[in-house]
Amino acid sequence: MRVAVALQTLTIFLQAVSAGVLLSSSHGELLHGVGARVMYGASMLYVLAAVLAWRPGGGSPRPIAYASGFLVLASAQVVLGIAHVPSVHVPLGVLMFGLSVLVLARQYTGAAAGGRGLSGGSGPDRL
């Protein structure tokens, strides 16, 4: 789960970087388009990791809902990007990055506290 969430967070961050390149270079559109596909794949990987952590590992099914929510947000991002609606696309990207960082931080703080982070366990550190 940690690797999947870290990959998702990294790809969302790189999308912000490629958006900046998009504004300043003719090569930015290709970079941002490829990055969108990689980010979407990372979101799907997060869903897969959540299912695998739940089913065989006996963890909580709650991370599946979070991962699915990210996939829905990623889908909206793709649609908004293709439709050229930056007034919603950009703030949604910022929201996604913030949420992904939050989930990643909780993965590590949950494990450091002796729990299983978002893949199971109990306590106030769960989302």
mmCIF file of C-alpha atoms in Angstrom:
data_model
loop_
_atom_site.group_PDB
_atom_site.id
_atom_site.type_symbol
_atom_site.label_atom_id
_atom_site.label_comp_id
_atom_site.label_asym_id
_atom_site.label_seq_id
_atom_site.Cartn_x
_atom_site.Cartn_y
_atom_site.Cartn_z
ATOM 1 C CA MET A 1 0.000 0.000 0.000
ATOM 2 C CA ARG A 2 2.769 2.430 0.903
ATOM 3 C CA VAL A 3 4.482 2.003 -2.444
ATOM 4 C CA ALA A 4 1.221 2.470 -4.354
ATOM 5 C CA VAL A 5 0.294 5.618 -2.422
ATOM 6 C CA ALA A 6 3.840 6.998 -2.729
ATOM 7 C CA LEU A 7 3.803 6.361 -6.487
ATOM 8 C CA GLN A 8 0.422 8.045 -6.813
ATOM 9 C CA THR A 9 1.605 11.064 -4.807
ATOM 10 C CA LEU A 10 4.776 11.339 -6.874
ATOM 11 C CA THR A 11 2.916 11.151 -10.179
ATOM 12 C CA ILE A 12 0.433 13.818 -9.096
ATOM 13 C CA PHE A 13 3.339 16.059 -8.108
ATOM 14 C CA LEU A 14 5.030 15.441 -11.455
ATOM 15 C CA GLN A 15 1.773 16.422 -13.165
ATOM 16 C CA ALA A 16 2.000 19.804 -11.452
ATOM 17 C CA VAL A 17 5.564 20.153 -12.713
ATOM 18 C CA SER A 18 4.567 19.159 -16.234
ATOM 19 C CA ALA A 19 1.696 21.675 -16.100
ATOM 20 C CA GLY A 20 4.290 24.361 -15.499
ATOM 21 C CA VAL A 21 6.300 23.077 -18.461
ATOM 22 C CA LEU A 22 3.078 23.097 -20.497
ATOM 23 C CA LEU A 23 2.737 26.819 -19.852
ATOM 24 C CA SER A 24 6.302 27.592 -20.878
ATOM 25 C CA SER A 25 7.205 25.132 -23.632
ATOM 26 C CA SER A 26 5.777 23.494 -26.724
ATOM 27 C CA HIS A 27 6.882 20.090 -25.370
ATOM 28 C CA GLY A 28 4.790 20.442 -22.244
ATOM 29 C CA GLU A 29 1.579 19.145 -23.798
ATOM 30 C CA LEU A 30 3.115 15.777 -24.656
ATOM 31 C CA LEU A 31 4.770 15.514 -21.234
ATOM 32 C CA HIS A 32 1.530 16.388 -19.425
ATOM 33 C CA GLY A 33 -0.458 13.920 -21.551
ATOM 34 C CA VAL A 34 1.938 11.062 -20.862
ATOM 35 C CA GLY A 35 2.008 12.017 -17.179
ATOM 36 C CA ALA A 36 -1.782 11.882 -17.060
ATOM 37 C CA ARG A 37 -1.732 8.290 -18.252
ATOM 38 C CA VAL A 38 0.948 7.355 -15.716
ATOM 39 C CA MET A 39 -0.961 9.099 -12.904
ATOM 40 C CA TYR A 40 -4.153 7.273 -13.886
ATOM 41 C CA GLY A 41 -2.276 3.970 -13.881
ATOM 42 C CA ALA A 42 -0.861 4.770 -10.429
ATOM 43 C CA SER A 43 -4.401 5.394 -9.180
ATOM 44 C CA MET A 44 -5.475 2.010 -10.540
ATOM 45 C CA LEU A 45 -2.460 0.402 -8.866
ATOM 46 C CA TYR A 46 -3.567 1.985 -5.572
ATOM 47 C CA VAL A 47 -7.002 0.349 -5.945
ATOM 48 C CA LEU A 48 -5.358 -3.000 -6.659
ATOM 49 C CA ALA A 49 -3.043 -2.658 -3.646
ATOM 50 C CA ALA A 50 -6.001 -1.768 -1.410
ATOM 51 C CA VAL A 51 -7.914 -4.853 -2.548
ATOM 52 C CA LEU A 52 -4.873 -7.078 -2.058
ATOM 53 C CA ALA A 53 -4.203 -5.637 1.410
ATOM 54 C CA TRP A 54 -7.818 -6.256 2.373
ATOM 55 C CA ARG A 55 -8.583 -9.677 1.004
ATOM 56 C CA PRO A 56 -5.562 -11.896 1.623
ATOM 57 C CA GLY A 57 -4.119 -9.740 4.381
ATOM 58 C CA GLY A 58 -7.332 -9.539 6.380
ATOM 59 C CA GLY A 59 -7.135 -5.737 6.609
ATOM 60 C CA SER A 60 -9.952 -3.221 6.623
ATOM 61 C CA PRO A 61 -11.956 -2.688 3.407
ATOM 62 C CA ARG A 62 -11.959 1.082 4.070
ATOM 63 C CA PRO A 63 -8.795 1.781 1.993
ATOM 64 C CA ILE A 64 -10.622 0.376 -1.040
ATOM 65 C CA ALA A 65 -13.127 3.217 -0.733
ATOM 66 C CA TYR A 66 -10.319 5.785 -0.485
ATOM 67 C CA ALA A 67 -8.473 4.301 -3.453
ATOM 68 C CA SER A 68 -11.672 4.163 -5.484
ATOM 69 C CA GLY A 69 -12.333 7.788 -4.598
ATOM 70 C CA PHE A 70 -8.899 8.733 -5.947
ATOM 71 C CA LEU A 71 -9.653 6.828 -9.130
ATOM 72 C CA VAL A 72 -12.902 8.778 -9.530
ATOM 73 C CA LEU A 73 -11.004 12.045 -8.986
ATOM 74 C CA ALA A 74 -8.358 10.955 -11.494
ATOM 75 C CA SER A 75 -11.098 10.177 -14.008
ATOM 76 C CA ALA A 76 -12.592 13.621 -13.488
ATOM 77 C CA GLN A 77 -9.136 15.148 -13.963
ATOM 78 C CA VAL A 78 -8.695 13.392 -17.286
ATOM 79 C CA VAL A 79 -12.126 14.491 -18.516
ATOM 80 C CA LEU A 80 -11.583 18.087 -17.366
ATOM 81 C CA GLY A 81 -8.126 18.174 -18.935
ATOM 82 C CA ILE A 82 -9.378 16.894 -22.279
ATOM 83 C CA ALA A 83 -12.261 19.389 -22.143
ATOM 84 C CA HIS A 84 -9.798 22.222 -21.373
ATOM 85 C CA VAL A 85 -11.526 23.365 -18.168
ATOM 86 C CA PRO A 86 -8.527 24.665 -16.184
ATOM 87 C CA SER A 87 -10.728 26.550 -13.705
ATOM 88 C CA VAL A 88 -11.735 23.175 -12.217
ATOM 89 C CA HIS A 89 -8.865 20.991 -13.447
ATOM 90 C CA VAL A 90 -6.129 22.907 -11.601
ATOM 91 C CA PRO A 91 -7.847 23.173 -8.175
ATOM 92 C CA LEU A 92 -8.867 19.517 -8.385
ATOM 93 C CA GLY A 93 -5.240 18.584 -9.034
ATOM 94 C CA VAL A 94 -4.161 20.557 -5.969
ATOM 95 C CA LEU A 95 -6.853 18.808 -3.905
ATOM 96 C CA MET A 96 -5.756 15.408 -5.165
ATOM 97 C CA PHE A 97 -2.137 16.108 -4.297
ATOM 98 C CA GLY A 98 -3.071 17.251 -0.795
ATOM 99 C CA LEU A 99 -5.261 14.210 -0.173
ATOM 100 C CA SER A 100 -2.613 11.870 -1.510
ATOM 101 C CA VAL A 101 0.045 13.401 0.757
ATOM 102 C CA LEU A 102 -2.364 13.032 3.691
ATOM 103 C CA VAL A 103 -2.963 9.350 2.949
ATOM 104 C CA LEU A 104 0.773 8.773 2.505
ATOM 105 C CA ALA A 105 1.543 10.474 5.821
ATOM 106 C CA ARG A 106 -1.082 8.383 7.552
ATOM 107 C CA GLN A 107 0.434 5.241 6.076
ATOM 108 C CA TYR A 108 3.706 6.019 7.829
ATOM 109 C CA THR A 109 2.347 7.453 11.087
ATOM 110 C CA GLY A 110 -0.078 4.566 11.458
ATOM 111 C CA ALA A 111 2.737 2.073 11.044
ATOM 112 C CA ALA A 112 5.044 4.004 13.379
ATOM 113 C CA ALA A 113 2.376 3.943 16.076
ATOM 114 C CA GLY A 114 2.311 0.155 15.925
ATOM 115 C CA GLY A 115 -0.873 -0.042 13.871
ATOM 116 C CA ARG A 116 -1.247 -1.195 10.341
ATOM 117 C CA GLY A 117 -1.904 2.252 8.882
ATOM 118 C CA LEU A 118 -4.675 2.413 6.312
ATOM 119 C CA SER A 119 -4.504 -1.273 5.574
ATOM 120 C CA GLY A 120 -6.025 -2.233 8.888
ATOM 121 C CA GLY A 121 -5.774 -1.831 12.604
ATOM 122 C CA SER A 122 -7.881 0.485 14.691
ATOM 123 C CA GLY A 123 -7.625 3.793 16.419
ATOM 124 C CA PRO A 124 -7.830 7.477 15.690
ATOM 125 C CA ASP A 125 -5.036 7.380 13.084
ATOM 126 C CA ARG A 126 -7.349 5.771 10.543
ATOM 127 C CA LEU A 127 -9.066 7.963 7.949
#
